[in-house]
Amino acid sequence: AISNSVISGANTAIDIRGDVLATMTNIDIDDPTSFEVKVSGQNDIVLDGLDVDDSSAGANNNYGFYTTSTATGTQMVTNSNFNGMGTAIYVNNDVETTISNTVVANGDVGIKIGSQSNANHQFSDLTMVNNDVAILAEGIGEVTMKDIDVSASVTNDLVISDSNLVEFLDGNIDQLKISIDSAASGSFNRDRSYFAVLEADGSPLANANVIMS
């Protein structure tokens, strides 16, 4: 495990090459030249509390969390912050990635799903603000996004260029800033949670049957 560390100015701050079972917590990485965390091979990793800052504000062609096409196992990013990256999170492999409770801001691309990824991905409770393109979907799997707040994107909130099926539940996104390539077979589905309380004479009805059709 790696915890409570500061890494500054590295070409690749953390390089995970396989056979790694680790939880990495509270790591501060500043101005990585190429990669903050690069992952390949079979691993089971949790990245909790990463704080990544690049002073170029997206001008550098660097990556925050990057999975190569050979990466397998499980991978999770939570409670983290990516600021000013070329691409904050780039998943390009065939295993599910879970990202939650994370801020992605002031970069070129927020989250990129690469063309070699046919996995399903789960993203929840993210704040994505002031990126040029917040979400770039170039893969072919299902992408579930719950409680994602996308705002102040310069060009697009979401771009779908291949076959990703994006399910967007609750949260905020500007549908005028969603672009689906004319040759793409992917789609965007916007959903809202619905909560109802059934009452009789001001009192909740216990064990009431509800039929929706």
Coordinates of N, CA and C in Angstrom, one line a residue:
A1 N 0.8 -1.2 0.0 CA 0.0 0.0 0.0 C 0.9 1.2 0.0
I2 N 0.3 2.3 -0.6 CA 1.0 3.6 -0.6 C 0.0 4.6 0.0
S3 N 0.5 5.4 1.0 CA -0.4 6.3 1.6 C 0.4 7.6 2.1
N4 N -0.4 8.7 2.2 CA 0.1 9.9 2.7 C 1.5 10.3 2.1
S5 N 1.4 10.4 0.8 CA 2.7 10.6 0.0 C 2.5 11.9 -0.9
V6 N 3.6 12.5 -1.3 CA 3.6 13.6 -2.2 C 4.6 13.3 -3.3
I7 N 4.2 13.4 -4.6 CA 5.0 13.1 -5.7 C 4.9 14.3 -6.6
S8 N 6.1 14.9 -7.0 CA 6.0 16.1 -7.8 C 7.0 16.0 -9.0
G9 N 6.4 16.4 -10.2 CA 7.2 16.5 -11.4 C 7.7 15.2 -12.0
A10 N 7.1 14.1 -11.7 CA 7.5 12.8 -12.2 C 7.0 12.6 -13.6
N11 N 7.7 11.8 -14.4 CA 7.2 11.4 -15.7 C 6.0 10.5 -15.5
T12 N 6.1 9.4 -14.8 CA 5.1 8.5 -14.4 C 5.1 8.4 -12.9
A13 N 4.2 8.9 -12.2 CA 4.2 9.0 -10.7 C 4.1 7.6 -10.1
I14 N 3.1 6.8 -10.6 CA 2.9 5.4 -10.1 C 2.6 4.6 -11.3
D15 N 3.4 3.5 -11.4 CA 3.3 2.6 -12.6 C 3.0 1.2 -12.1
I16 N 1.8 0.7 -12.3 CA 1.3 -0.6 -11.8 C 1.3 -1.5 -13.0
R17 N 2.2 -2.6 -12.9 CA 2.4 -3.4 -14.0 C 1.9 -4.8 -13.9
G18 N 1.1 -5.2 -12.9 CA 0.6 -6.5 -12.8 C 0.9 -7.2 -11.5
D19 N 0.0 -8.1 -11.1 CA 0.2 -8.8 -9.8 C 0.2 -7.9 -8.6
V20 N -0.6 -6.9 -8.6 CA -0.6 -5.9 -7.5 C -2.0 -5.9 -6.9
L21 N -2.0 -6.1 -5.6 CA -3.2 -6.0 -4.8 C -3.0 -4.9 -3.8
A22 N -3.6 -3.7 -4.0 CA -3.2 -2.5 -3.2 C -4.4 -1.5 -3.0
T23 N -4.3 -0.9 -1.9 CA -5.2 0.3 -1.7 C -4.2 1.5 -1.5
M24 N -4.4 2.5 -2.3 CA -3.5 3.7 -2.2 C -4.3 4.9 -1.8
T25 N -3.9 5.5 -0.7 CA -4.7 6.5 -0.1 C -3.9 7.8 0.2
N26 N -4.6 8.9 0.0 CA -4.1 10.3 0.3 C -2.7 10.5 -0.3
I27 N -2.8 10.4 -1.6 CA -1.5 10.7 -2.4 C -1.7 12.0 -3.2
D28 N -0.7 12.9 -3.0 CA -0.7 14.2 -3.7 C 0.3 14.2 -4.8
I29 N -0.2 14.3 -6.0 CA 0.7 14.3 -7.2 C 0.6 15.6 -8.0
D30 N 1.7 16.3 -8.2 CA 1.7 17.6 -8.8 C 2.5 17.5 -10.1
D31 N 1.9 18.1 -11.2 CA 2.6 18.3 -12.5 C 3.3 17.1 -13.0
P32 N 2.5 16.0 -13.2 CA 3.1 14.8 -13.8 C 3.3 15.1 -15.3
T33 N 4.4 14.7 -15.8 CA 4.8 14.9 -17.2 C 3.9 14.1 -18.2
S34 N 3.7 12.8 -17.8 CA 3.0 11.9 -18.7 C 1.8 11.2 -18.0
F35 N 2.1 10.5 -16.9 CA 1.0 9.8 -16.2 C 1.1 10.0 -14.7
E36 N -0.1 10.1 -14.1 CA -0.2 10.1 -12.6 C -0.2 8.7 -12.1
V37 N -1.2 7.9 -12.6 CA -1.2 6.4 -12.3 C -1.4 5.7 -13.6
K38 N -0.5 4.8 -13.9 CA -0.6 4.0 -15.2 C -0.8 2.6 -14.8
V39 N -1.8 1.9 -15.4 CA -2.1 0.5 -15.0 C -2.0 -0.4 -16.2
S40 N -1.4 -1.6 -16.0 CA -1.3 -2.6 -17.0 C -1.3 -4.0 -16.2
G41 N -1.7 -5.0 -16.9 CA -1.6 -6.4 -16.3 C -2.8 -6.6 -15.3
Q42 N -2.7 -7.8 -14.6 CA -3.7 -8.2 -13.7 C -3.5 -7.6 -12.3
N43 N -4.5 -6.8 -11.8 CA -4.4 -6.1 -10.6 C -5.7 -6.0 -9.9
D44 N -5.7 -5.8 -8.6 CA -6.9 -5.4 -7.8 C -6.5 -4.1 -7.0
I45 N -7.0 -3.0 -7.5 CA -6.5 -1.7 -6.9 C -7.7 -0.8 -6.5
V46 N -7.5 -0.1 -5.4 CA -8.4 1.0 -5.0 C -7.5 2.2 -4.8
L47 N -7.9 3.3 -5.5 CA -7.3 4.6 -5.3 C -8.2 5.5 -4.6
D48 N -7.9 5.8 -3.3 CA -8.8 6.6 -2.5 C -8.1 7.8 -2.0
G49 N -8.6 9.0 -2.4 CA -8.0 10.2 -1.9 C -6.8 10.7 -2.7
L50 N -6.8 10.5 -4.0 CA -5.8 11.0 -4.9 C -6.1 12.5 -5.1
D51 N -5.0 13.3 -5.1 CA -5.2 14.8 -5.3 C -4.1 15.1 -6.4
V52 N -4.6 15.3 -7.6 CA -3.7 15.5 -8.8 C -3.9 16.9 -9.3
D53 N -2.8 17.6 -9.4 CA -2.9 19.0 -10.0 C -1.8 19.2 -11.0
D54 N -2.2 19.8 -12.1 CA -1.3 20.2 -13.2 C -1.5 21.7 -13.4
S55 N -0.4 22.5 -13.2 CA -0.5 23.9 -13.4 C -0.8 24.4 -14.8
S56 N -0.7 23.5 -15.8 CA -0.9 23.9 -17.2 C -2.4 24.1 -17.5
A57 N -3.3 23.6 -16.6 CA -4.7 23.8 -16.8 C -5.2 23.1 -18.1
G58 N -4.7 21.9 -18.4 CA -5.1 21.1 -19.5 C -4.3 21.2 -20.7
A59 N -3.3 22.1 -20.7 CA -2.5 22.3 -21.9 C -1.5 21.1 -22.2
N60 N -1.1 20.4 -21.1 CA -0.2 19.3 -21.3 C -1.0 18.0 -21.7
N61 N -0.3 17.2 -22.5 CA -0.9 15.9 -23.0 C -0.6 14.8 -22.0
N62 N -1.1 15.0 -20.8 CA -0.8 14.0 -19.7 C -2.1 13.4 -19.2
Y63 N -2.0 12.3 -18.4 CA -3.1 11.5 -17.9 C -3.1 11.4 -16.4
G64 N -4.3 11.5 -15.8 CA -4.4 11.3 -14.4 C -4.4 9.8 -14.0
F65 N -5.5 9.1 -14.3 CA -5.6 7.7 -14.1 C -5.8 7.0 -15.5
Y66 N -4.8 6.2 -15.9 CA -4.8 5.6 -17.2 C -4.7 4.1 -17.2
T67 N -5.6 3.4 -17.8 CA -5.5 2.0 -17.9 C -5.2 1.6 -19.3
T68 N -4.2 0.8 -19.5 CA -3.9 0.3 -20.9 C -4.8 -0.8 -21.3
S69 N -4.8 -1.2 -22.5 CA -5.7 -2.2 -23.0 C -5.4 -3.6 -22.4
T70 N -4.3 -3.8 -21.8 CA -3.9 -5.1 -21.2 C -4.3 -5.2 -19.7
A71 N -4.9 -4.1 -19.1 CA -5.2 -4.1 -17.7 C -6.4 -4.9 -17.4
T72 N -6.3 -5.8 -16.4 CA -7.5 -6.6 -16.0 C -7.5 -6.6 -14.5
G73 N -8.6 -7.3 -14.0 CA -8.8 -7.3 -12.5 C -9.9 -6.3 -12.1
T74 N -9.7 -5.7 -11.0 CA -10.7 -4.7 -10.5 C -9.9 -3.3 -10.3
Q75 N -10.7 -2.3 -10.6 CA -10.1 -1.0 -10.4 C -11.1 0.0 -10.0
M76 N -10.8 0.8 -8.9 CA -11.8 1.7 -8.3 C -11.0 3.0 -8.0
V77 N -11.7 4.1 -8.3 CA -11.2 5.5 -7.9 C -12.3 6.1 -7.1
T78 N -11.9 6.6 -5.9 CA -13.0 7.3 -5.1 C -12.4 8.4 -4.3
N79 N -13.2 9.4 -3.9 CA -12.8 10.5 -3.0 C -11.5 11.2 -3.5
S80 N -11.5 11.5 -4.8 CA -10.3 12.0 -5.4 C -10.6 13.3 -6.1
N81 N -9.5 14.0 -6.6 CA -9.6 15.3 -7.2 C -8.5 15.3 -8.3
F82 N -9.0 15.6 -9.6 CA -8.1 15.8 -10.7 C -8.3 17.2 -11.2
N83 N -7.2 17.9 -11.2 CA -7.3 19.3 -11.6 C -6.3 19.7 -12.7
G84 N -6.8 20.2 -13.8 CA -5.9 20.7 -14.8 C -5.2 19.7 -15.7
M85 N -5.7 18.5 -15.8 CA -5.0 17.4 -16.6 C -5.4 17.5 -18.1
G86 N -4.5 16.9 -18.9 CA -4.8 16.8 -20.3 C -6.0 15.9 -20.5
T87 N -6.0 14.7 -19.9 CA -7.1 13.7 -19.7 C -7.0 13.2 -18.3
A88 N -8.1 13.5 -17.5 CA -8.0 13.2 -16.1 C -8.1 11.7 -15.9
I89 N -9.1 11.0 -16.5 CA -9.3 9.6 -16.4 C -9.5 9.0 -17.7
Y90 N -8.7 8.0 -18.1 CA -8.7 7.3 -19.4 C -8.8 5.8 -19.2
V91 N -9.9 5.2 -19.5 CA -10.0 3.8 -19.3 C -10.1 3.2 -20.7
N92 N -9.2 2.3 -21.0 CA -9.0 1.7 -22.4 C -8.9 0.2 -22.3
N93 N -9.5 -0.4 -21.3 CA -9.4 -1.9 -21.2 C -10.8 -2.5 -21.1
D94 N -10.8 -3.8 -20.9 CA -12.1 -4.6 -20.9 C -12.6 -5.0 -19.6
V95 N -12.3 -4.3 -18.5 CA -12.8 -4.7 -17.2 C -13.5 -3.4 -16.7
E96 N -14.5 -3.6 -15.9 CA -15.3 -2.5 -15.3 C -14.5 -1.6 -14.4
T97 N -14.7 -0.3 -14.6 CA -14.0 0.7 -13.7 C -15.1 1.4 -13.0
T98 N -14.9 1.6 -11.7 CA -15.8 2.3 -10.8 C -15.2 3.6 -10.3
I99 N -15.8 4.7 -10.5 CA -15.3 6.0 -10.1 C -16.4 6.7 -9.3
S100 N -16.1 7.2 -8.1 CA -17.2 7.8 -7.3 C -16.6 8.9 -6.4
N101 N -17.5 9.8 -6.1 CA -17.1 10.9 -5.1 C -15.8 11.6 -5.5
T102 N -15.8 12.0 -6.8 CA -14.5 12.6 -7.3 C -14.8 13.9 -8.1
V103 N -13.9 14.8 -8.0 CA -14.0 16.0 -8.8 C -13.0 16.0 -9.9
V104 N -13.5 16.4 -11.1 CA -12.6 16.5 -12.3 C -12.8 17.9 -12.9
A105 N -11.8 18.7 -12.9 CA -11.9 20.1 -13.2 C -10.8 20.7 -14.0
N106 N -11.1 21.7 -14.8 CA -10.1 22.6 -15.4 C -9.1 21.8 -16.3
G107 N -9.6 20.8 -17.1 CA -8.7 20.1 -18.0 C -9.3 20.1 -19.4
D108 N -8.5 19.3 -20.2 CA -9.0 19.2 -21.6 C -10.1 18.2 -21.8
V109 N -9.8 17.0 -21.3 CA -10.9 15.9 -21.3 C -11.0 15.4 -19.9
G110 N -12.2 15.3 -19.4 CA -12.5 14.8 -18.0 C -12.3 13.3 -17.9
I111 N -13.3 12.6 -18.5 CA -13.2 11.1 -18.6 C -13.3 10.7 -20.0
K112 N -12.3 9.8 -20.4 CA -12.3 9.2 -21.7 C -12.4 7.7 -21.6
I113 N -13.4 7.2 -22.4 CA -13.5 5.7 -22.5 C -12.9 5.4 -23.9
G114 N -11.8 4.7 -23.9 CA -11.1 4.5 -25.1 C -11.7 3.5 -26.1
S115 N -11.3 3.5 -27.3 CA -11.8 2.7 -28.4 C -11.6 1.2 -28.2
Q116 N -10.6 0.8 -27.4 CA -10.4 -0.6 -27.1 C -11.1 -1.1 -25.9
S117 N -12.0 -0.3 -25.3 CA -12.7 -0.7 -24.1 C -14.1 -1.2 -24.5
N118 N -14.4 -2.5 -24.2 CA -15.8 -2.9 -24.4 C -16.5 -3.3 -23.1
A119 N -15.9 -2.8 -22.0 CA -16.4 -3.0 -20.6 C -17.5 -2.1 -20.3
N120 N -18.3 -2.5 -19.2 CA -19.3 -1.6 -18.6 C -18.6 -0.8 -17.5
H121 N -18.9 0.5 -17.4 CA -18.3 1.3 -16.4 C -19.4 2.0 -15.5
Q122 N -19.0 2.2 -14.2 CA -19.9 2.8 -13.3 C -19.3 4.0 -12.7
F123 N -20.0 5.2 -12.9 CA -19.6 6.5 -12.4 C -20.7 7.1 -11.6
S124 N -20.3 7.5 -10.4 CA -21.4 8.1 -9.5 C -20.8 9.2 -8.6
D125 N -21.7 10.2 -8.4 CA -21.3 11.3 -7.5 C -20.1 12.0 -7.9
L126 N -20.0 12.4 -9.1 CA -18.9 13.2 -9.7 C -19.3 14.6 -9.9
T127 N -18.3 15.5 -9.7 CA -18.4 16.9 -10.1 C -17.4 17.2 -11.2
M128 N -17.9 17.6 -12.4 CA -17.1 17.8 -13.6 C -17.3 19.2 -14.0
V129 N -16.3 20.1 -13.8 CA -16.5 21.5 -14.1 C -15.4 22.1 -14.9
N130 N -15.7 22.9 -15.9 CA -14.7 23.7 -16.6 C -13.7 22.8 -17.4
N131 N -14.2 21.7 -17.9 CA -13.3 21.0 -18.9 C -13.7 21.3 -20.3
D132 N -12.8 21.1 -21.2 CA -13.2 21.4 -22.6 C -14.2 20.3 -23.0
V133 N -14.0 19.0 -22.9 CA -14.9 18.0 -23.1 C -15.0 17.2 -21.8
A134 N -16.2 17.2 -21.2 CA -16.3 16.5 -19.9 C -16.1 15.0 -20.0
I135 N -16.9 14.4 -20.9 CA -16.9 12.9 -21.1 C -16.8 12.6 -22.6
L136 N -15.8 11.8 -22.9 CA -15.6 11.4 -24.3 C -15.7 9.9 -24.4
A137 N -16.8 9.4 -25.0 CA -17.0 8.0 -25.0 C -16.8 7.4 -26.4
E138 N -15.7 6.6 -26.5 CA -15.3 6.0 -27.8 C -15.3 4.5 -27.8
G139 N -15.9 3.9 -26.7 CA -15.9 2.5 -26.6 C -17.2 1.9 -27.0
I140 N -17.5 0.6 -26.5 CA -18.7 -0.1 -27.0 C -19.5 -0.7 -25.8
G141 N -19.1 -0.4 -24.6 CA -19.9 -1.0 -23.5 C -20.9 0.0 -22.9
E142 N -21.6 -0.5 -21.8 CA -22.6 0.4 -21.2 C -21.9 1.2 -20.1
V143 N -22.3 2.5 -20.1 CA -21.8 3.4 -19.1 C -22.9 4.0 -18.2
T144 N -22.9 3.7 -17.0 CA -23.9 4.1 -16.0 C -23.4 5.3 -15.2
M145 N -24.1 6.4 -15.3 CA -23.7 7.6 -14.6 C -24.8 8.1 -13.7
K146 N -24.6 8.1 -12.4 CA -25.6 8.5 -11.4 C -25.1 9.7 -10.6
D147 N -25.9 10.7 -10.5 CA -25.6 11.9 -9.8 C -24.3 12.5 -10.2
I148 N -24.2 12.7 -11.5 CA -23.0 13.4 -12.1 C -23.4 14.8 -12.4
D149 N -22.6 15.8 -11.9 CA -22.9 17.2 -12.1 C -21.9 17.7 -13.1
V150 N -22.3 18.0 -14.3 CA -21.5 18.5 -15.4 C -21.8 19.9 -15.6
S151 N -20.8 20.8 -15.5 CA -21.1 22.2 -15.8 C -19.9 22.9 -16.4
A152 N -20.2 24.0 -17.0 CA -19.2 25.0 -17.6 C -18.2 24.3 -18.5
S153 N -18.7 23.2 -19.3 CA -17.8 22.6 -20.3 C -17.6 23.6 -21.4
V154 N -16.4 23.7 -21.9 CA -16.1 24.7 -23.0 C -16.8 24.3 -24.3
T155 N -16.6 23.0 -24.7 CA -17.1 22.5 -26.0 C -18.3 21.6 -25.8
N156 N -18.1 20.5 -25.1 CA -19.1 19.5 -25.0 C -19.2 18.9 -23.5
D157 N -20.4 18.6 -23.1 CA -20.5 17.8 -21.8 C -20.3 16.3 -22.1
L158 N -20.8 15.9 -23.3 CA -20.6 14.5 -23.6 C -20.5 14.3 -25.1
V159 N -19.5 13.5 -25.5 CA -19.4 13.1 -26.9 C -19.4 11.6 -27.0
I160 N -20.3 11.0 -27.9 CA -20.3 9.6 -28.1 C -19.9 9.4 -29.6
S161 N -18.8 8.6 -29.8 CA -18.3 8.5 -31.2 C -18.4 7.0 -31.7
D162 N -18.8 6.1 -30.8 CA -18.9 4.7 -31.2 C -20.2 4.1 -30.7
S163 N -20.0 3.0 -29.8 CA -21.2 2.3 -29.5 C -21.6 2.3 -28.0
N164 N -21.0 3.2 -27.2 CA -21.3 3.3 -25.8 C -22.8 3.6 -25.6
L165 N -23.4 2.9 -24.7 CA -24.8 3.2 -24.3 C -24.7 3.9 -23.0
V166 N -25.0 5.2 -22.9 CA -24.8 6.0 -21.7 C -26.2 6.2 -21.0
E167 N -26.2 5.7 -19.8 CA -27.4 5.9 -18.9 C -27.1 6.9 -17.9
F168 N -27.8 8.0 -18.0 CA -27.5 9.2 -17.1 C -28.7 9.4 -16.2
L169 N -28.5 9.1 -14.9 CA -29.5 9.1 -13.9 C -29.3 10.3 -12.9
D170 N -30.4 11.1 -12.8 CA -30.3 12.3 -12.0 C -29.1 13.2 -12.4
G171 N -28.5 13.9 -11.5 CA -27.4 14.8 -11.8 C -27.8 15.9 -12.8
N172 N -26.8 16.6 -13.4 CA -27.0 17.7 -14.3 C -26.1 17.6 -15.5
I173 N -26.7 17.8 -16.7 CA -26.0 17.8 -17.9 C -26.8 18.7 -18.9
D174 N -26.0 19.4 -19.7 CA -26.7 20.3 -20.7 C -26.9 19.5 -22.0
Q175 N -28.1 19.1 -22.3 CA -28.3 18.3 -23.5 C -28.0 19.0 -24.8
L176 N -27.9 20.3 -24.8 CA -27.4 21.0 -26.0 C -25.9 20.8 -26.2
K177 N -25.2 20.3 -25.2 CA -23.8 20.1 -25.3 C -23.5 18.6 -25.4
I178 N -24.4 17.8 -25.9 CA -24.2 16.4 -26.1 C -24.1 16.2 -27.6
S179 N -23.0 15.5 -28.0 CA -22.8 15.3 -29.4 C -22.6 13.8 -29.7
I180 N -23.5 13.2 -30.6 CA -23.4 11.8 -31.0 C -23.0 11.8 -32.4
D181 N -21.9 11.2 -32.7 CA -21.4 11.1 -34.1 C -22.4 10.5 -35.0
S182 N -22.5 11.0 -36.2 CA -23.5 10.5 -37.2 C -23.3 9.0 -37.5
A183 N -22.1 8.6 -37.4 CA -21.8 7.2 -37.7 C -21.8 6.3 -36.5
A184 N -22.1 6.8 -35.3 CA -22.1 6.1 -34.1 C -23.4 5.3 -33.9
S185 N -23.3 4.2 -33.2 CA -24.4 3.4 -32.9 C -24.8 3.5 -31.4
G186 N -24.0 4.3 -30.7 CA -24.3 4.5 -29.3 C -25.5 5.4 -29.0
S187 N -25.8 5.6 -27.8 CA -27.0 6.4 -27.4 C -26.9 7.0 -26.1
F188 N -27.7 8.0 -25.8 CA -27.8 8.6 -24.5 C -29.2 8.5 -24.0
N189 N -29.3 8.0 -22.7 CA -30.6 7.9 -22.1 C -30.7 8.7 -20.8
R190 N -31.5 9.7 -20.7 CA -31.6 10.6 -19.6 C -32.8 10.1 -18.7
D191 N -32.4 9.8 -17.4 CA -33.4 9.3 -16.5 C -33.5 10.1 -15.2
R192 N -34.6 10.1 -14.6 CA -34.7 10.8 -13.3 C -35.3 9.8 -12.3
S193 N -34.8 9.8 -11.0 CA -35.4 9.0 -10.0 C -36.8 9.6 -9.6
Y194 N -37.7 8.7 -9.2 CA -39.1 9.2 -8.9 C -39.4 8.6 -7.5
F195 N -39.7 9.5 -6.6 CA -40.1 9.1 -5.2 C -41.5 9.5 -5.0
A196 N -42.3 8.6 -4.4 CA -43.7 8.9 -4.1 C -44.0 8.4 -2.7
V197 N -44.8 9.1 -2.0 CA -45.3 8.7 -0.7 C -46.8 8.6 -0.8
L198 N -47.3 7.4 -0.5 CA -48.7 7.1 -0.5 C -49.3 7.3 0.9
E199 N -50.4 8.2 0.9 CA -51.0 8.5 2.2 C -52.5 8.3 2.1
A200 N -53.1 8.1 3.3 CA -54.5 8.1 3.4 C -54.8 8.9 4.7
D201 N -55.6 10.0 4.5 CA -55.9 10.9 5.6 C -54.7 11.3 6.3
G202 N -53.6 11.6 5.5 CA -52.4 12.2 6.1 C -51.4 11.2 6.7
S203 N -51.8 9.9 6.7 CA -50.9 8.9 7.2 C -50.3 8.0 6.1
P204 N -49.1 7.6 6.2 CA -48.5 6.8 5.1 C -49.2 5.4 5.1
L205 N -49.3 4.8 3.9 CA -49.9 3.5 3.8 C -48.8 2.5 3.8
A206 N -48.8 1.6 4.8 CA -47.8 0.5 4.9 C -48.2 -0.6 3.9
N207 N -47.1 -1.2 3.3 CA -47.2 -2.4 2.5 C -48.2 -2.2 1.3
A208 N -48.3 -1.0 0.8 CA -49.3 -0.7 -0.3 C -48.7 -1.3 -1.6
N209 N -49.5 -1.9 -2.4 CA -49.1 -2.4 -3.7 C -49.1 -1.3 -4.8
V210 N -48.1 -1.2 -5.5 CA -48.0 -0.2 -6.6 C -47.8 -0.9 -7.9
I211 N -48.6 -0.6 -8.9 CA -48.5 -1.2 -10.2 C -48.2 -0.1 -11.2
M212 N -47.1 -0.3 -11.9 CA -46.7 0.7 -13.0 C -46.7 0.0 -14.3
S213 N -47.3 0.5 -15.3 CA -47.4 -0.1 -16.6 C -47.3 0.9 -17.7

